[in-house]
Short mmCIF file of C-alpha atoms in Angstrom, two decimals:
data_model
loop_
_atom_site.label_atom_id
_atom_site.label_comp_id
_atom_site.label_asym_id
_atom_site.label_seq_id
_atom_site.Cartn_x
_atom_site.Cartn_y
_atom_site.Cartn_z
CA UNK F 255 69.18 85.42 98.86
CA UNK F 256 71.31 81.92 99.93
CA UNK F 257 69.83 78.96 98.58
CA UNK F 258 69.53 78.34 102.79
CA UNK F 259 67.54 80.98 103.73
CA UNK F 260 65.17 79.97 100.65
CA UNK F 261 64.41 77.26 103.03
CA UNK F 262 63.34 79.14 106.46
CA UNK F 263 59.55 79.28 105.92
CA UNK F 264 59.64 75.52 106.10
CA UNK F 265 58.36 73.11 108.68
CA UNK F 266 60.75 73.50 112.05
CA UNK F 267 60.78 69.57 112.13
CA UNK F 268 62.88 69.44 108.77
CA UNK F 269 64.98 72.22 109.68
CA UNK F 270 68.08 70.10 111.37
CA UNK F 271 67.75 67.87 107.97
CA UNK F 272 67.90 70.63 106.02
CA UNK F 273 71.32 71.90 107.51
CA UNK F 274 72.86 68.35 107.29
CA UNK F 275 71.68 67.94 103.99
CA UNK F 276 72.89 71.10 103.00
CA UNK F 277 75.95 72.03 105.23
CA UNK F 278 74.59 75.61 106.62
CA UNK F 279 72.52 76.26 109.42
CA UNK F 280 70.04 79.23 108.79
CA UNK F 281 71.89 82.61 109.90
CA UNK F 282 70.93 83.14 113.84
CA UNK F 283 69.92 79.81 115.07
CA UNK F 284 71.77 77.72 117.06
CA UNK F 285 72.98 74.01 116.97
CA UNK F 286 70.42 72.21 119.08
CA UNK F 287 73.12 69.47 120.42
CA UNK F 288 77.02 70.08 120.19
CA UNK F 289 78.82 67.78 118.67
CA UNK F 290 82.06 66.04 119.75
CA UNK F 291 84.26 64.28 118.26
CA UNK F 292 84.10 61.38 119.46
CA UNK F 293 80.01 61.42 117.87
CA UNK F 294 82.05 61.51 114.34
CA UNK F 295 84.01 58.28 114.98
CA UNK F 296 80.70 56.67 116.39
CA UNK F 297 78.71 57.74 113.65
CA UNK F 298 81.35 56.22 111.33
CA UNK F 299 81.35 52.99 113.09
CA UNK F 300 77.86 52.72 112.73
CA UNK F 301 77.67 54.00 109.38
CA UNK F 302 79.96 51.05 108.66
CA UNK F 303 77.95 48.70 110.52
CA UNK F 304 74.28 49.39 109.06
CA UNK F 305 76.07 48.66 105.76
CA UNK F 306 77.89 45.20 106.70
CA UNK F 307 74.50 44.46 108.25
CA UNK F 308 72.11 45.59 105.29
CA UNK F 309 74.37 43.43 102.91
CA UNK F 310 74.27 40.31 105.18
CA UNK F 311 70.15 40.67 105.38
CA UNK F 312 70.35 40.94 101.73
CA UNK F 313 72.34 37.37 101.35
CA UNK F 314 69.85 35.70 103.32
CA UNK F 315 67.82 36.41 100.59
CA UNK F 316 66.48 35.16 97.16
CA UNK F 317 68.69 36.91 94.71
CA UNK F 318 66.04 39.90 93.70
CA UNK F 319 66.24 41.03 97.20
CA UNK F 320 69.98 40.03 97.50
CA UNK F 321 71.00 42.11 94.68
CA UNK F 322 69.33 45.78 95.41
CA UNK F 323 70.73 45.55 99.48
CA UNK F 324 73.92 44.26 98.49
CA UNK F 325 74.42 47.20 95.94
CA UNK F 326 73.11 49.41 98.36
CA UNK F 327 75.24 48.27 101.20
CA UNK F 328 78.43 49.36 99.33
CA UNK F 329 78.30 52.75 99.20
CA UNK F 330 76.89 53.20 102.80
CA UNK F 331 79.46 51.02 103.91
CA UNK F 332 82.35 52.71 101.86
CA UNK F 333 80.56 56.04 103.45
CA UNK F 334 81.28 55.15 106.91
CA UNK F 335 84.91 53.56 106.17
CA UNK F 336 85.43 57.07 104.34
CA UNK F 337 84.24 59.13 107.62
CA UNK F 338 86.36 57.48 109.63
CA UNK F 339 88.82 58.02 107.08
CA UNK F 340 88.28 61.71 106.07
CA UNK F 341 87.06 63.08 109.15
CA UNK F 342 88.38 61.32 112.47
CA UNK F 343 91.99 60.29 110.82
CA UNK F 344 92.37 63.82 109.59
CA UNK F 345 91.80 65.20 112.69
CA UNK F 346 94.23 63.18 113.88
CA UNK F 347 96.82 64.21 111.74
CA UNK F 348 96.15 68.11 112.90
CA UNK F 349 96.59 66.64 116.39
CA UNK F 350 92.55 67.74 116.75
CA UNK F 351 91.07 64.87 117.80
CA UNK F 352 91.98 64.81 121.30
CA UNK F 353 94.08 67.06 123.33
CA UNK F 354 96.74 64.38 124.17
CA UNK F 355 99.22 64.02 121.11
CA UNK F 356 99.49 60.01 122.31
CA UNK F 357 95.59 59.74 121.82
CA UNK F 358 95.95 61.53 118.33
CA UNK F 359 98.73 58.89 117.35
CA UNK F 360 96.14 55.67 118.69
CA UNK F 361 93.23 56.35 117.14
CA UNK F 362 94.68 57.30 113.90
CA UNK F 363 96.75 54.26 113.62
CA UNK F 364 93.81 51.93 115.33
CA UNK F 365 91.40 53.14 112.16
CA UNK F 366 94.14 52.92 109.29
CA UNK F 367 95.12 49.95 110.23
CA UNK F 368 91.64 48.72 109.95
CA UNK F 369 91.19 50.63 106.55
CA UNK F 370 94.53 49.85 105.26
CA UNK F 371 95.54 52.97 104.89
CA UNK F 372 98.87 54.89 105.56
CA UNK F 373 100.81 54.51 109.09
CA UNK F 374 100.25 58.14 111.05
CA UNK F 375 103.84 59.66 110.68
CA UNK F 376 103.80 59.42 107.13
CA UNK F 377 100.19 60.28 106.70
CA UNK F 378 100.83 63.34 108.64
CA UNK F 379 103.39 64.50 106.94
CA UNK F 380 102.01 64.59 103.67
CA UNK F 381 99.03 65.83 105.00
CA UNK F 382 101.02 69.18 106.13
CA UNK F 383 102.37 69.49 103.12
CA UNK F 384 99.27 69.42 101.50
CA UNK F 385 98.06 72.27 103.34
CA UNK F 386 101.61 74.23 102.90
CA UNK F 387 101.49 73.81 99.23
CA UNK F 388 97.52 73.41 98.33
CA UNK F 389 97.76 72.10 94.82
CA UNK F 390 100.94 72.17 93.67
CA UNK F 391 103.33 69.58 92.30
CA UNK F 392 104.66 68.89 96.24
CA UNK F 393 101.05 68.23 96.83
CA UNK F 394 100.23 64.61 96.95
CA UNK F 395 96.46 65.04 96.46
CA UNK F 396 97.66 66.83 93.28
CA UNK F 397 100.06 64.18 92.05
CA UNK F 398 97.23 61.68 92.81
CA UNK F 399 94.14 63.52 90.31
CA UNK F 400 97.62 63.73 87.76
CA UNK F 401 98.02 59.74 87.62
CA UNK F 402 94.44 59.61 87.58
CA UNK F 403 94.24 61.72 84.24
CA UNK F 404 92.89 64.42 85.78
CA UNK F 405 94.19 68.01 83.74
CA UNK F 406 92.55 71.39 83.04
CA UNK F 407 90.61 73.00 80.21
CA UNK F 408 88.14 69.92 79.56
CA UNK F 409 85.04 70.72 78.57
CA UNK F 410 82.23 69.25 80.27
CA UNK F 411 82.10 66.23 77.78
CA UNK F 412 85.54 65.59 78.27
CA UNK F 413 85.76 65.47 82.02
CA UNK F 414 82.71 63.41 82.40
CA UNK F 415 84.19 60.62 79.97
CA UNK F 416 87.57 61.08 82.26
CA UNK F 417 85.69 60.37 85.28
CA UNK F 418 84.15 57.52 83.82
CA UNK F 419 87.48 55.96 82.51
CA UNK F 420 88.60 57.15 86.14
CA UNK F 421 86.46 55.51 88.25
CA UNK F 422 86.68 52.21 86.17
CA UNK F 423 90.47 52.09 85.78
CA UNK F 424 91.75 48.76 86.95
CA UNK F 425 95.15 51.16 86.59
CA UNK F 426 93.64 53.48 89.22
CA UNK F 427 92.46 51.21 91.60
CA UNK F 428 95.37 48.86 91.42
CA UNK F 429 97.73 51.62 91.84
CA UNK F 430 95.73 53.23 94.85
CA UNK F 431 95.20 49.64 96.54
CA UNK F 432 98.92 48.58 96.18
CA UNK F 433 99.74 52.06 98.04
CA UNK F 434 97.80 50.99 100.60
CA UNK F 435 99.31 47.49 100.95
CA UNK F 436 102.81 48.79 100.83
CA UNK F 437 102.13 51.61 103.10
CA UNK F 438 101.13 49.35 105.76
CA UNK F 439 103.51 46.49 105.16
CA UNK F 440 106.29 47.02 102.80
CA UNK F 441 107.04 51.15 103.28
CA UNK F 442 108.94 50.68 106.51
CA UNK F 443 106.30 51.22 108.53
CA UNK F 444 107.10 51.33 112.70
CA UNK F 445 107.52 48.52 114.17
CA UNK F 446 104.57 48.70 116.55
CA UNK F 447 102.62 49.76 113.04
CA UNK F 448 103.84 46.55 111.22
CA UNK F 449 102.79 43.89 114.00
CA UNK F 450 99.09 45.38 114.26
CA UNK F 451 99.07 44.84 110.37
CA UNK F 452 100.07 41.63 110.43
CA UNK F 453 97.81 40.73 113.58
CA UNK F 454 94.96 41.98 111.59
CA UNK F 455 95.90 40.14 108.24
CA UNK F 456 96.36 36.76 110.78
CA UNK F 457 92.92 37.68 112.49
CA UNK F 458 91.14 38.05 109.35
CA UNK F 459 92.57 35.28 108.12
CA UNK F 460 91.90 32.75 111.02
CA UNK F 461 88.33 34.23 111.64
CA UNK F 462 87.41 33.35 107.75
CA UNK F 463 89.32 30.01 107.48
CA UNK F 464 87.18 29.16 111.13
CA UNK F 465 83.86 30.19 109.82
CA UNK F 466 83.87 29.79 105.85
CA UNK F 467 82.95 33.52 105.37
CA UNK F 468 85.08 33.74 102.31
CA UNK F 469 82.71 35.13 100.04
CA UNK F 470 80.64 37.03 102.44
CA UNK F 471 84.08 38.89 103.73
CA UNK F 472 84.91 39.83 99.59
CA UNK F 473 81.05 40.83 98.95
CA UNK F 474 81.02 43.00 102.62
CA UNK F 475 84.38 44.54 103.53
CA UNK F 476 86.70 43.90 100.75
CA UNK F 477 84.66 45.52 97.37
CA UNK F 478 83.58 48.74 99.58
CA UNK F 479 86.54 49.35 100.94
CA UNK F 480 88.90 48.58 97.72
CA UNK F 481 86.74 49.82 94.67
CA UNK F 482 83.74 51.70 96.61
CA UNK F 483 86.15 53.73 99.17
CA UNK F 484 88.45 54.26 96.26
CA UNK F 485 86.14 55.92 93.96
CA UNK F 486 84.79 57.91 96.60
CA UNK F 487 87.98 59.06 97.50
CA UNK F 488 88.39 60.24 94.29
CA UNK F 489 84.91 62.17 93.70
CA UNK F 490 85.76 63.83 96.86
CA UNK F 491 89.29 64.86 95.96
CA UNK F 492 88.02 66.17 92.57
CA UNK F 493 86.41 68.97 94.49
CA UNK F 494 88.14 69.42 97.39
CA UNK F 495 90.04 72.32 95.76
CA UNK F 496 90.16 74.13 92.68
CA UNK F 497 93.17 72.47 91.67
CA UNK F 498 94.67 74.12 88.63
CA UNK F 499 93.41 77.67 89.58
CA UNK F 500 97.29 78.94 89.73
CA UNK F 501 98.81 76.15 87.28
CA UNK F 502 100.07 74.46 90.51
CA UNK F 503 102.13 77.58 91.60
CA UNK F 504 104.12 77.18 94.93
CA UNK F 505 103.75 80.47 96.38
CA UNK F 506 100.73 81.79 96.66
CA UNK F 507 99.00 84.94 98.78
CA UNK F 508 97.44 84.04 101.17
CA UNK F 509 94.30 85.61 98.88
CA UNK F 510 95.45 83.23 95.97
CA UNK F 511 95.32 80.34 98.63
CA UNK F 512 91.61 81.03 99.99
CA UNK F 513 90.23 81.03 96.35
CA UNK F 514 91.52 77.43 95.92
CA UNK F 515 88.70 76.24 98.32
CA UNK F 516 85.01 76.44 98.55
CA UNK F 517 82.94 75.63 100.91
CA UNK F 518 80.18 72.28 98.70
CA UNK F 519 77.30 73.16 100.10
CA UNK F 520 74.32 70.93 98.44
CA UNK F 521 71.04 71.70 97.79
CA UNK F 522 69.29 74.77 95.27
CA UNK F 523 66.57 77.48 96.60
CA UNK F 524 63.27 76.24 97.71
CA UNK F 525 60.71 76.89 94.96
CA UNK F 526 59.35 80.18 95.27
CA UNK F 527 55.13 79.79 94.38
CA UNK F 528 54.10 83.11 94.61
CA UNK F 529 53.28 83.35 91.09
CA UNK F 530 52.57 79.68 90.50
CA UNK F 531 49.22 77.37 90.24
CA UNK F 532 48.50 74.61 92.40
CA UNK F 533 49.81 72.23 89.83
CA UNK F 534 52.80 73.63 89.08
CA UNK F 535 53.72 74.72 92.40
CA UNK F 536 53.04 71.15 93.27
CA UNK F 537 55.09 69.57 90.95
CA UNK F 538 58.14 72.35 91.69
CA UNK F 539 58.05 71.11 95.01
CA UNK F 540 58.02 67.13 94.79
CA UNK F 541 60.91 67.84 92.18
CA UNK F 542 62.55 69.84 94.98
CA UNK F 543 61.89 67.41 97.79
CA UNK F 544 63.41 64.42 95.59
CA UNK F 545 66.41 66.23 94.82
CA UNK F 546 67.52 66.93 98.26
CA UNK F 547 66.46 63.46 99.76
CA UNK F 548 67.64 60.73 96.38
CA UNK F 549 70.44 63.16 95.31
CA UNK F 550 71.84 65.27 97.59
CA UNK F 551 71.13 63.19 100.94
CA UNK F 552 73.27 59.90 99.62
CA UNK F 553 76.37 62.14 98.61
CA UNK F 554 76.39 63.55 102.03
CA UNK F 555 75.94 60.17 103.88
CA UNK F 556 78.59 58.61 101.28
CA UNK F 557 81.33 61.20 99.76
CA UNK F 558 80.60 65.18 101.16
CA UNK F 559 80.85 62.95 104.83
CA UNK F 560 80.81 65.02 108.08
CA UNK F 561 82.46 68.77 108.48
CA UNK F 562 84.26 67.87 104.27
CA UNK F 563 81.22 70.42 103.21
CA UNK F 564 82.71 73.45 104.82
CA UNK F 565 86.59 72.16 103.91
CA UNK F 566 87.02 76.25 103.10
CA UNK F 567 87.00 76.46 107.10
CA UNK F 568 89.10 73.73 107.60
CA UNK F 569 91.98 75.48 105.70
CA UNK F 570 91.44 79.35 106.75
CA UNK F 571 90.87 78.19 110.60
CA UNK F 572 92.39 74.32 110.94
CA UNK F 573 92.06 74.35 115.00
CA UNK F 574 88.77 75.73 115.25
CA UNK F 575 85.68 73.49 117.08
CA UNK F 576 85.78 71.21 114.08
CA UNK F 577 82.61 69.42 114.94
CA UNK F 578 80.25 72.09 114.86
CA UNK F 579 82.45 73.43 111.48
CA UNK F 580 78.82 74.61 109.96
CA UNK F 581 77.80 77.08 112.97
CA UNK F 582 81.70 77.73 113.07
CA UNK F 583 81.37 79.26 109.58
CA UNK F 584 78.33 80.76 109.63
CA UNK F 585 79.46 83.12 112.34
CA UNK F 586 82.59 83.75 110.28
CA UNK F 587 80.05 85.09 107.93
CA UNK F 588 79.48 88.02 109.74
CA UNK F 589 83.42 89.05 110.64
CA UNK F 590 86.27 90.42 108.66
CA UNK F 591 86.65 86.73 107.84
CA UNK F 592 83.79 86.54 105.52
CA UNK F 593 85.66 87.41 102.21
CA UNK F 594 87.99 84.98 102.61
CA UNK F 595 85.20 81.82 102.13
CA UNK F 596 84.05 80.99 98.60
CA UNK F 597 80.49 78.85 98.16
CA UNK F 598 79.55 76.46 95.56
CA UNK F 599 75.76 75.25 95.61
CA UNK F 600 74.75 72.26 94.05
CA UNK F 601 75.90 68.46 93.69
CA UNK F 602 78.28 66.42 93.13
CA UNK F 603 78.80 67.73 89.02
CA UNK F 604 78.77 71.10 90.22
CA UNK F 605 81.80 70.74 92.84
CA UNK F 606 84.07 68.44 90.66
CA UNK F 607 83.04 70.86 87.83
CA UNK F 608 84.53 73.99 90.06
CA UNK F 609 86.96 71.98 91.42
CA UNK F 610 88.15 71.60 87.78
CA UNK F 611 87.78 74.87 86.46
CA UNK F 612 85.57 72.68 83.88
CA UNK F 613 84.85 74.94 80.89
CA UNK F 614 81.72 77.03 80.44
CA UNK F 615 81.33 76.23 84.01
CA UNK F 616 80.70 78.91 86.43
CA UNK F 617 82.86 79.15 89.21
CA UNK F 618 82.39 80.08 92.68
CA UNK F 619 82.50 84.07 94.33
CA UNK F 620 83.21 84.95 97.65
CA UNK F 621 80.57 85.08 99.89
CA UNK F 622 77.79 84.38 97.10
CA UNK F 623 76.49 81.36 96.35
CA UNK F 624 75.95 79.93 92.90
CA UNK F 625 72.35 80.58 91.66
CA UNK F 626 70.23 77.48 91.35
CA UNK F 627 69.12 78.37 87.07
CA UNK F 628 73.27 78.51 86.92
CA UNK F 629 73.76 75.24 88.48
CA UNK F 630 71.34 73.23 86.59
CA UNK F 631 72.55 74.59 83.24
CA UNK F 632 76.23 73.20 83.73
CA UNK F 633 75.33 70.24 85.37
CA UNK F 634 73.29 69.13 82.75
#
């Protein structure tokens, strides 16, 4: 049985948590509200927001309150920066955001420049190759995890102490931050791109020089969206695809090209205490229950962000209804479509693991999820 439909018996209160949290609706229900897309780039804003706003509470405090917001304010504000980023600019760059190809172009360009990330034409077009070549050396997600250190056959040890030397490299962050500098000011951007960089550099500038804000504006904005939005960038990357499934072949089949994404769904069944005491079942359950809301709930609100959990949709159908991508694939579940989607079931470990054809790992089938026993095993 999916690790979803584990959860059915359930309370119907938790149920919409329960498909957030894990990316898939249980099979024959229906979204209660429709999302749009303009709910993703509010939900990003405010994402954004609560995090500014929980790390300026926190520095109105003595420093053993300071220190627990601000360190929580950087990943939820990173989070929201990233939605923006990975969900509303993306869509963008498919020309899915709106219906006018002008809107596409202002939104996108509004919300990078903001970020500091790339100008629209070029981010488009290495978007589109990304999605012509998935994960070969013309990919630039691929080139990317390669400067990174990123290669396969690691055991488990030896990704793990990559990631760690990854996500701390002053080499990785300065190289990804200086991208995003000359991208935006140095790269040729348009004209029209260039003068609302510079506004925003003079803006910031005046606005911090008027009010003193120095050090607020480096512990708010500036660490979660250099270090924090870079590291979650590259968690998510790591398992977006399964990158050296075909040693970074070219040409593919369109077969070949639907194994090298999954759909990172999170979660593991719902303990089953049929044959279980009181105590026991208990104790299976508050286990369960802290799982899903300490571990799995703060890599959805901060990496896995928005419709990223079913990105196996996003590259078999790329103009489908986008916001409601979970129902989307669901139903695809039931068509001739269904053995082109591949499932992993887990966390975070478990998806970078698959993503990374990690050894002694196991990877994900079509149309069956991973079993809960198999993902605890190699993610411990």
């Amino acid at each position: 049985m999916q690790p979803r439909e584990t959860m059915r018996g359930l309370p119907r209160a938790v149920q919409p948590f329960l498909t957030w949290v894990t990316g898939v609706p249980l099979a024959g229900s229906r979204p209660r509200v429709l999302w749009r897309p303009v709910l993703a780039l509010i939900a990003g804003i405010t994402q954004t927001a609560v995090g500014v706003a929980i790390g300026a509470a926190g520095l109105q405090q003595h420093w053993y309150f300071a220190v627990p917001l601000v360190l929580l304010a950087w990943p939820v504000t990173a989070g929201g920066m990233r939605r923006l980023d990975v969900v509303v600019v993306h869509q963008t760059l498919h020309q899915m955001y709106t219906r006018a190809t002008a809107g596409n172009r202002v939104v996108s360009e509004i919300v990078t420049t903001l970020l500091w990330r790339p100008p629209y034409d070029e981010n488009r077009k290495e978007h589109l190759v990304h999605h012509a070549h998935p994960c070969s050396l013309r990919d630039g997600d691929t080139l990317y995890l390669q400067s990174t250190g990123a290669r396969p056959g690691m055991t488990r040890r030896e990704f793990r102490s990559y990631m760690w030397r990854a996500l701390l490299s002053p080499k990785h962050h300065w190289g990804f931050f200086s991208s995003r500098v000359r991208g935006n000011f140095f790269s040729r951007p348009p004209a029209y791109r260039l003068a609302m960089s510079l506004t925003w550099l003079a803006v910031t500038i005046v606005f911090l020089a008027a009010t003193g804000w120095w050090l607020e504006w480096v512990l708010l904005w500036f660490v979660p969206a250099t270090f924090f939005f870079q590291n979650h960038t590259l968690l998510y990357t790591l398992s977006e695809h399964r990158w050296w499934l075909f040693d970074n072949a070219e040409r593919l089949t369109k077969a070949q090209r639907d194994q090298l994404t999954f759909g990172r769904f999170c979660g593991t069944p719902a303990p089953d205490n049929r044959h279980s005491g009181l105590l026991r079942s208990g104790l299976a359950w508050a286990g369960w229950w802290a799982r899903m809301v300490l571990l799995y709930t703060p890599y959805r609100m901060c990496i896995l962000v928005g419709d990223t959990v079913q990105h196996d949709l996003h590259h078999v159908r790329p103009k489908c209804d986008w916001a409601n991508s979970s129902w989307i694939r669901n139903d695809d579940l039931g068509t001739d479509q269904a053995g082109r989607y591949f499932e992993v079931w887990g966390g975070l470990l478990s998806h970078v693991y698959v993503g990374n054809s990690v050894a002694d790992f196991t990877t994900a089938e079509p149309s069956q999820p991973l079993l809960s026993a198999q993902v605890e095993r190699a993610a411990a």
